[in-house]
Structure formats: structure tokens, C-alpha cells
PDB file of C-alpha atoms in Angstrom:
ATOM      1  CA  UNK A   1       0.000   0.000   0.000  1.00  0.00           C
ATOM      2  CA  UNK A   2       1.030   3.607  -0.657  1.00  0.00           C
ATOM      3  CA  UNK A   3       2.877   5.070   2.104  1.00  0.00           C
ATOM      4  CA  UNK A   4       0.506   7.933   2.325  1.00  0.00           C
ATOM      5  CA  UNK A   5      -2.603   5.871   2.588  1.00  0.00           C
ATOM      6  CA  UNK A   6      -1.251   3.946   5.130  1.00  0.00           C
ATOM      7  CA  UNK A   7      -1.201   7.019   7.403  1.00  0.00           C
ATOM      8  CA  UNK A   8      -4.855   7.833   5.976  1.00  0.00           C
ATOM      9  CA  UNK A   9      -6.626   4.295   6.342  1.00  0.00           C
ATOM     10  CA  UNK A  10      -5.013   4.139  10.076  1.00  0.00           C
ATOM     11  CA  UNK A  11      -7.741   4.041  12.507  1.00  0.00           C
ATOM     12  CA  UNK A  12      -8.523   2.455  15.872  1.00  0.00           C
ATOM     13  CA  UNK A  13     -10.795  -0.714  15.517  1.00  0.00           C
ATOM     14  CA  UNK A  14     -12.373  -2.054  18.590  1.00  0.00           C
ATOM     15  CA  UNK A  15     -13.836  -5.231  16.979  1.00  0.00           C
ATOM     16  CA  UNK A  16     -12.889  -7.936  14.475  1.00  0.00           C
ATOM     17  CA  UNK A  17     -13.835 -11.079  13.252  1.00  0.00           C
ATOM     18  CA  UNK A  18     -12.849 -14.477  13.640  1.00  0.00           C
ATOM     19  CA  UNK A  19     -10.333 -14.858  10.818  1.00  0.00           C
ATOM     20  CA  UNK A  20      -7.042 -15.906  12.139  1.00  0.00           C
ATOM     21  CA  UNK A  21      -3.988 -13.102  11.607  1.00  0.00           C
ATOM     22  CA  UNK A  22      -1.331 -14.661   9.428  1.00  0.00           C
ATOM     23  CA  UNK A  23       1.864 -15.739  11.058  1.00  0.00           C
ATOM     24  CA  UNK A  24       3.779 -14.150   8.373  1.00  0.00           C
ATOM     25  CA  UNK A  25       1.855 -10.502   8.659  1.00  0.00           C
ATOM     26  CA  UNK A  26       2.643 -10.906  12.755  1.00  0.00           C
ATOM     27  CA  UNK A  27       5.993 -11.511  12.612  1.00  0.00           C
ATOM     28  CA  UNK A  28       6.070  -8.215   9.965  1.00  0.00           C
ATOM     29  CA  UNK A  29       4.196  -6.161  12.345  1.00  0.00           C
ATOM     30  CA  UNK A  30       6.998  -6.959  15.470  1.00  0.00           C
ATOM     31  CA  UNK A  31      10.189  -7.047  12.722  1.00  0.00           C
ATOM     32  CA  UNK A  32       9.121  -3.447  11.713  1.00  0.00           C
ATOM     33  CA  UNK A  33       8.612  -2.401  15.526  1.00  0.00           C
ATOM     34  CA  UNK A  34      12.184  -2.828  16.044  1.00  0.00           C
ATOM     35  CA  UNK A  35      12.795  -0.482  13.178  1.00  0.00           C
ATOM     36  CA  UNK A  36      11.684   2.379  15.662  1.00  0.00           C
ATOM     37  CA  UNK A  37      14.252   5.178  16.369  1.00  0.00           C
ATOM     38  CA  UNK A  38      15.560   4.786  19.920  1.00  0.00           C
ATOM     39  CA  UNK A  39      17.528   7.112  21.993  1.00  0.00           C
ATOM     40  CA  UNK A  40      21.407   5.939  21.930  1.00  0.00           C
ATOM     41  CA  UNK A  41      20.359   3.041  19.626  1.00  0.00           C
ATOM     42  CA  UNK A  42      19.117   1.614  23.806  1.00  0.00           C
ATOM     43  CA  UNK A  43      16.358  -0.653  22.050  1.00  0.00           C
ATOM     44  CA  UNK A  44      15.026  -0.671  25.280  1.00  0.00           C
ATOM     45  CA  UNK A  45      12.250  -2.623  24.320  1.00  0.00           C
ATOM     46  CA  UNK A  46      10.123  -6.141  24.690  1.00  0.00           C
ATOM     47  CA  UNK A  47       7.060  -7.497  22.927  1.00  0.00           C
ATOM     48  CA  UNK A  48       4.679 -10.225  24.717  1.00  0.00           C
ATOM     49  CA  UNK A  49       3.204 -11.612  21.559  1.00  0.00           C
ATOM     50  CA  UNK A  50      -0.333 -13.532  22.845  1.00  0.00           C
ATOM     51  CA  UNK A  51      -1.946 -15.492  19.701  1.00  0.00           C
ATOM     52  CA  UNK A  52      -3.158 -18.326  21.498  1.00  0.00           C
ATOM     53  CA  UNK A  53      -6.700 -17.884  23.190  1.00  0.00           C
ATOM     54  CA  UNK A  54      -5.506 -19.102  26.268  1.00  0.00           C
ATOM     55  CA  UNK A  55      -2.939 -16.852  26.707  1.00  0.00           C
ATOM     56  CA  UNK A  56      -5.103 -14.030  25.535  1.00  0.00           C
ATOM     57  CA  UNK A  57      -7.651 -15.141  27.950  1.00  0.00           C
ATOM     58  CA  UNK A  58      -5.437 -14.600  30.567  1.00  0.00           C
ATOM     59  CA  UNK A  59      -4.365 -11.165  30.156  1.00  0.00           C
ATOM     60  CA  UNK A  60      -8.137  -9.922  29.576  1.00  0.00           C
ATOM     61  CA  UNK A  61      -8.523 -11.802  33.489  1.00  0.00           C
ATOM     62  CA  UNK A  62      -5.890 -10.184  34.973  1.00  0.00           C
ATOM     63  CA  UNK A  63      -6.314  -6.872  33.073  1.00  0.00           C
ATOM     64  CA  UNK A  64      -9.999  -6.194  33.567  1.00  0.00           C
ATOM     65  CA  UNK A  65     -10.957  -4.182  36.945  1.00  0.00           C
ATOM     66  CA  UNK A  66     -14.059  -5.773  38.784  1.00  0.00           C
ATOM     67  CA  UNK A  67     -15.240  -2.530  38.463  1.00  0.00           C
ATOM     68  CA  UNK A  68     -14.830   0.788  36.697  1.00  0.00           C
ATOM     69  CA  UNK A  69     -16.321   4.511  36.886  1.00  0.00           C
ATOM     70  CA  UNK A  70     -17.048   4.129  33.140  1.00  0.00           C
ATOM     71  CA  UNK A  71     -18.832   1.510  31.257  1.00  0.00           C
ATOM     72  CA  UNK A  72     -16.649  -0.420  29.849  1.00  0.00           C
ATOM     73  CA  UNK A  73     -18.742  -3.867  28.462  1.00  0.00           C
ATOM     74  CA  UNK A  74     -19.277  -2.191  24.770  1.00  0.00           C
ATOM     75  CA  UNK A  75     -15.479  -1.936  24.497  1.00  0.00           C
ATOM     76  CA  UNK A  76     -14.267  -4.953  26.305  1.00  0.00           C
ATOM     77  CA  UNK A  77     -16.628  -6.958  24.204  1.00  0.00           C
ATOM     78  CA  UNK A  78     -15.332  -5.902  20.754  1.00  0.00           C
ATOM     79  CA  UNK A  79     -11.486  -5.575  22.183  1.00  0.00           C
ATOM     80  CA  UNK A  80     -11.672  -9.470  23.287  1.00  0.00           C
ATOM     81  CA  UNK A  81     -12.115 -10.423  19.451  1.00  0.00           C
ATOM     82  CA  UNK A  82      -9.308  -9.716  18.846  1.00  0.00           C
ATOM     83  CA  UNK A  83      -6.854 -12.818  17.964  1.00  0.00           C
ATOM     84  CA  UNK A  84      -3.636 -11.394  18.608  1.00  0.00           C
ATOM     85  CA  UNK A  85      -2.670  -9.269  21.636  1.00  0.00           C
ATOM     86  CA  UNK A  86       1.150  -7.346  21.574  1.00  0.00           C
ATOM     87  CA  UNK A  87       2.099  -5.962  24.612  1.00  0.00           C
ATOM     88  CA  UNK A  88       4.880  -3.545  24.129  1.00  0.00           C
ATOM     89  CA  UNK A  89       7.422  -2.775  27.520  1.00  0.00           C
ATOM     90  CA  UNK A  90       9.562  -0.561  28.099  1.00  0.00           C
ATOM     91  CA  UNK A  91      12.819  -1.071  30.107  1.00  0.00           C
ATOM     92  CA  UNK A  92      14.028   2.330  31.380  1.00  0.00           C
ATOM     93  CA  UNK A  93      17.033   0.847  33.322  1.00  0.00           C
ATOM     94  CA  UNK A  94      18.372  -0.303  29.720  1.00  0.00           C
ATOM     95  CA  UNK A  95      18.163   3.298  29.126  1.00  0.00           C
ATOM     96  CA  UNK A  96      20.038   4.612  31.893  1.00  0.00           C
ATOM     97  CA  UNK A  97      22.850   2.142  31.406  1.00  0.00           C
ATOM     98  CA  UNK A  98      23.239   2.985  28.139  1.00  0.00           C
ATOM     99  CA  UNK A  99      23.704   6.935  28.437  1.00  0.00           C
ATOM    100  CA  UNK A 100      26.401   5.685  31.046  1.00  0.00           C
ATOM    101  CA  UNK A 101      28.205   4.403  28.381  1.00  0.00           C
ATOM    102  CA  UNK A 102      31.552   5.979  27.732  1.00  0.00           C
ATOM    103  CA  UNK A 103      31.116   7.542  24.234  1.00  0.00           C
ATOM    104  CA  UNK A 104      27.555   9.280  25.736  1.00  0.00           C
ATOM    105  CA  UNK A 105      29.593  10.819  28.991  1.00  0.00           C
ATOM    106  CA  UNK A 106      27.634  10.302  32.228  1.00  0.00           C
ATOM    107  CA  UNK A 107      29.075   8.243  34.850  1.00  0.00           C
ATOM    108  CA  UNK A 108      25.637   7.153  36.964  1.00  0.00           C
ATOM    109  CA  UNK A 109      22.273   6.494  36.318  1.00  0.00           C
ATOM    110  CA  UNK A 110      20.481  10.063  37.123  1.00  0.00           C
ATOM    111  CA  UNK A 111      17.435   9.745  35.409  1.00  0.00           C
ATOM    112  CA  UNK A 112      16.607  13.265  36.208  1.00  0.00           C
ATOM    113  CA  UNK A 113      18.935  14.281  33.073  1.00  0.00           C
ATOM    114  CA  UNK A 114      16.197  12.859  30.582  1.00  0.00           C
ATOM    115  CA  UNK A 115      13.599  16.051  29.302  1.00  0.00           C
ATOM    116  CA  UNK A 116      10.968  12.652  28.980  1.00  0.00           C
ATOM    117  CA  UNK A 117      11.094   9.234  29.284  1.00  0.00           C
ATOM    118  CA  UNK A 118      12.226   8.431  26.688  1.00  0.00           C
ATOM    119  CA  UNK A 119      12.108   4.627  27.118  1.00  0.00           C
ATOM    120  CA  UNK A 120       7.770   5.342  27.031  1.00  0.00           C
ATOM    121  CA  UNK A 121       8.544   7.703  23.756  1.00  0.00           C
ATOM    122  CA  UNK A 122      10.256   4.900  22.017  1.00  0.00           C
ATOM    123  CA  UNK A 123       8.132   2.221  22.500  1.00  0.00           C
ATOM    124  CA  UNK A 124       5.528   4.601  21.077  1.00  0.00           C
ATOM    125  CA  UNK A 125       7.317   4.851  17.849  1.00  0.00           C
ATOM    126  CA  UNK A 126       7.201   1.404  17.965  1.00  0.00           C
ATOM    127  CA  UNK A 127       3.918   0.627  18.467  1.00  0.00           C
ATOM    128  CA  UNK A 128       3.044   3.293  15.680  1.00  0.00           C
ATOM    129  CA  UNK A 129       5.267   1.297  13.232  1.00  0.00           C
ATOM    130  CA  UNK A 130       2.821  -1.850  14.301  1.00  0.00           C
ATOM    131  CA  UNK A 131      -0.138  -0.212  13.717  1.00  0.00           C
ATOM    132  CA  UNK A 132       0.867   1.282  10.355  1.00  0.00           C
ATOM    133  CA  UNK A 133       2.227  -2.452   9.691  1.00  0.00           C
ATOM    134  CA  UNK A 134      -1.311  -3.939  10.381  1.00  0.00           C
ATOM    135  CA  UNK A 135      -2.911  -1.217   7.961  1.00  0.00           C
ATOM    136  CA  UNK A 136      -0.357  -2.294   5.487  1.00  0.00           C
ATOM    137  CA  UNK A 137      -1.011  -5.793   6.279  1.00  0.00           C
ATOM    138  CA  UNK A 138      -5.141  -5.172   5.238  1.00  0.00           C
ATOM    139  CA  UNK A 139      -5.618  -5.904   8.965  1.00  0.00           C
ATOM    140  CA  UNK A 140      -6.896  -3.321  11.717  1.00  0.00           C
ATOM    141  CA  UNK A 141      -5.625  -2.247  15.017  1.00  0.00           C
ATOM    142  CA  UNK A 142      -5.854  -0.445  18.373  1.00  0.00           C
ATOM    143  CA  UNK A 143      -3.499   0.764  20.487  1.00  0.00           C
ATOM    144  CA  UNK A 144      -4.716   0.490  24.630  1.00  0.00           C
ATOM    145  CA  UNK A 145      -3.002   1.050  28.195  1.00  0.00           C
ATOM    146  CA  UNK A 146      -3.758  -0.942  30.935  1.00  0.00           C
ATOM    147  CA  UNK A 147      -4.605   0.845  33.483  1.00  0.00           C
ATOM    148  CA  UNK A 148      -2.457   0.857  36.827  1.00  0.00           C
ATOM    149  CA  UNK A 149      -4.433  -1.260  39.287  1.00  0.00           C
ATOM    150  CA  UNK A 150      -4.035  -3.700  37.151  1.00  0.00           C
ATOM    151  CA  UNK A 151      -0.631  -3.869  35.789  1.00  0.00           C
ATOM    152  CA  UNK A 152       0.512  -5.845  38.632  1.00  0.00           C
ATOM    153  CA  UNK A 153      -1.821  -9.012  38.111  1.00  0.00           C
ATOM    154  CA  UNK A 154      -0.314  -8.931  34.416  1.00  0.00           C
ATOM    155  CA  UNK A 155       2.986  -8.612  35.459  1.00  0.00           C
ATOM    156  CA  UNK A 156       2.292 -11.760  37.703  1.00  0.00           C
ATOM    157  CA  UNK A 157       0.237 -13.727  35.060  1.00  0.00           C
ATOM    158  CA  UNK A 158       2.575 -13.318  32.256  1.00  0.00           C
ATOM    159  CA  UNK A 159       5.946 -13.465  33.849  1.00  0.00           C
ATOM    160  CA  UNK A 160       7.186  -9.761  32.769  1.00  0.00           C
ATOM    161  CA  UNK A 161      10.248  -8.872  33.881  1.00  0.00           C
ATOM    162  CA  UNK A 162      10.927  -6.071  37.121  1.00  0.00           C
ATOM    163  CA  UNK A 163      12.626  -4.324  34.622  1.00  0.00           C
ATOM    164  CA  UNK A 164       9.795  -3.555  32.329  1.00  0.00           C
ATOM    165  CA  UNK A 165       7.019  -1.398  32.149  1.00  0.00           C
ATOM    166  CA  UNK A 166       4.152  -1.565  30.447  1.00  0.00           C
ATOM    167  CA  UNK A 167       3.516   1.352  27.820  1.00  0.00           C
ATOM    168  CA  UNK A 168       0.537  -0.098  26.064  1.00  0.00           C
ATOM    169  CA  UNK A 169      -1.077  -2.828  23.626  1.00  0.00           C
ATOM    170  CA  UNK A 170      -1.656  -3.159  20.582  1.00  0.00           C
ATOM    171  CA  UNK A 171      -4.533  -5.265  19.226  1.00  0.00           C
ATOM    172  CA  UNK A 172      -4.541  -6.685  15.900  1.00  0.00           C
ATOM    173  CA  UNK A 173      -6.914  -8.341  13.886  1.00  0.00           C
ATOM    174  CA  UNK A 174      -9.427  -8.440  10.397  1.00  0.00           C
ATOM    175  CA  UNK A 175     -11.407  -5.442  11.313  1.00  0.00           C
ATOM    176  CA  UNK A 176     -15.559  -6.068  11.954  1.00  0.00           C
ATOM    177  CA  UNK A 177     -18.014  -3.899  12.125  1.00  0.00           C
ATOM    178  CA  UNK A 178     -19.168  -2.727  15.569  1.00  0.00           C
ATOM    179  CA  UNK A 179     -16.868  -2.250  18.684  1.00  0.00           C
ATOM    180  CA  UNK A 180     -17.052   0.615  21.164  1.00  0.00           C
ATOM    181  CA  UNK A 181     -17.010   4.269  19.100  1.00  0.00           C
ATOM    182  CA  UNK A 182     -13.598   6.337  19.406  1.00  0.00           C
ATOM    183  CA  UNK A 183     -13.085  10.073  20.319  1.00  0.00           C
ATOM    184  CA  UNK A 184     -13.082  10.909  16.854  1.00  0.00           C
ATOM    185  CA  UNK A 185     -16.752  10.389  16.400  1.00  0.00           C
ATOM    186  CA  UNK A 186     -17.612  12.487  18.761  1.00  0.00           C
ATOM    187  CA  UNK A 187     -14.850  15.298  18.071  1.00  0.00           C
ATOM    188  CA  UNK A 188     -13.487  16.965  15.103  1.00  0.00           C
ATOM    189  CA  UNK A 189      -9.886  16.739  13.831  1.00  0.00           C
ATOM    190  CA  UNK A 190      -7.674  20.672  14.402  1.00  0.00           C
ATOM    191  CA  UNK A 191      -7.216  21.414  11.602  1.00  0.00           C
ATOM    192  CA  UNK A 192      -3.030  21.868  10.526  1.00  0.00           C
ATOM    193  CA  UNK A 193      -3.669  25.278  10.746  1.00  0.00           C
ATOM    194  CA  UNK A 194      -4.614  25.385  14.295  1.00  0.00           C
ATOM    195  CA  UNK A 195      -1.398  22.819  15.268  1.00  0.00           C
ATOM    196  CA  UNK A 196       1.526  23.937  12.578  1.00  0.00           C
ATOM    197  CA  UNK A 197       3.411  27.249  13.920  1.00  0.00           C
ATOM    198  CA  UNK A 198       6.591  28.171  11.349  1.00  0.00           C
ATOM    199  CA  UNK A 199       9.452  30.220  12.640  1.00  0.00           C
ATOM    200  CA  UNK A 200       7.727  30.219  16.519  1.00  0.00           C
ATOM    201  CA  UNK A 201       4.639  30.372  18.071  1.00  0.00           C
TER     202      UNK A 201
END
């Protein structure tokens, strides 16, 4: 597909059908997340690939709250379609190490010397590449947090790492109609004008 509609087809879906995902397209969509630009070439990065229901099944039972302020059943229902589940971590200590490094000049592990967090930023870029891979791949995707009560009992369940956090999830599958409705339905796009400043603000 055209690079350009790519970007223009990308969308979050909250629902798909049953079709399996290709091996072949997942394996694109996590080669091309290590493509991602990170700071000091860190690649301080993991992917938790779940394809198998069982495994999927356990990350929606330790990720789901036993209750929430908002309603959540519309979305849960269409985001639990979906056959394959990436997690995507971040590992700021990788991060940290690295920038100690002789050739990048610090000598400890301050990370009050980062503007951001770089490690999160990253693995943002990365997950982008996956769900710009998944448009490519005719396939649909959404890109979800989990929220921090919960992170712990995924942690546990799926045997992540100390080192790791969790930046988000991507969910990939053949894209069905239906699902929970995005922001974008109910708000408009700025338009570039509104966003774009040249030469300062």
C-alpha cells in the first residue's frame, strides 16, 4: 500500500472477526517495531506476543478491573475479538545504562537528566510502526493502556520482567463492524492550521 494511505486508512478498531492473523503478517508487524528510532540506539524494548486464546484469555482476566467509573462492556466486548494481543514494555534501566556508556559521557544512572522518558517515547514509535504495519497488512488495530491497578496481576500472570514497564497494547486483527465508538466520532480533527506554527509560536 502507498505510504501515504497507510497514514490515511489508520484508525482504531475495537472489533474484528474471527479470521485468524497470518503468522507471516505478525511476525512483519513486530520485525518493523524494532525499526523504531531509539535514543542511543538503547532498544530498550520487549514485545509479549499472545496469539493463542488461552494466553489471551489470561491477560483480559488479569487486566480487567471488577469494576470501573465508566462503562466499559461495549469496548471490552469488541477488544476481546481480537486474535492477537502485543504488549509492548519498556525497560528504562536499559536506558540509563546505556547513556552511562563511555562515548555518551555520564558516569551514573540520574534519570533526572532525561527532558521525557524516553524509554515510554520509544516504545511509542514502535507501536506506531505496528499499527501502520497492520494497515499495510489489510488488517486493523488499536493501540490500549492498561490501566495501573491492574498492571501488577499482568505482570504476575505473564511473567514480565521487574525491569519492564508496560507502555501499552496493541490489538490486531481483520477489522468487523461494531466495537465501542472512538473520540473521533464524537470530536473533530484541528485542523493543521490550528497545530503547525513556522518560525515560533
Amino acid at each position: 500500500m502507498e505510504f501515504q494511505e497507510v497514514v490515511r486508512r489508520r484508525r482504531m478498531h475495537r472489533r474484528f472477526t474471527g479470521e485468524p492473523v497470518p503468522a507471516e503478517a505478525v511476525d512483519r508487524i513486530t520485525r518493523n517495531a524494532v525499526r523504531a528510532p531509539s535514543a542511543g540506539f538503547s532498544q530498550g524494548w520487549a514485545f509479549v506476543v499472545l496469539e493463542d486464546a488461552a494466553d489471551r484469555d489470561r491477560f483480559w482476566a488479569a487486566s480487567t478491573p471488577d469494576t470501573s467509573q465508566r462503562d466499559m462492556a461495549a469496548w471490552l466486548d469488541g477488544m476481546r475479538t481480537a486474535p492477537v494481543l502485543v504488549l509492548a514494555l519498556a525497560s528504562k534501566a536499559a536506558y540509563l545504562r546505556r547513556y552511562a556508556e563511555k562515548d555518551k559521557g555520564w558516569e551514573d544512572l540520574d534519570e533526572a537528566r532525561w527532558p521525557v522518558p524516553f524509554w515510554h517515547v520509544d516504545v511509542g514509535m514502535a507501536s506506531l510502526l505496528m499499527l501502520q504495519t497492520a494497515v499495510d497488512e489489510g488488517l486493523g488495530a488499536c493501540f490500549f493502556g492498561v490501566a495501573p491497578p491492574q498492571v501488577p496481576a499482568v505482570r504476575a500472570e505473564l511473567g514480565i520482567p521487574d525491569e519492564f514497564e508496560i507502555t501499552g497494547v496493541v490489538a490486531v486483527g481483520h477489522p468487523a463492524e461494531g466495537g465501542a465508538k472512538g473520540s473521533p466520532t464524537r470530536r473533530r480533527r484541528k485542523p493543521l492550521e490550528e497545530v503547525v506554527r513556522r518560525g515560533g509560536w
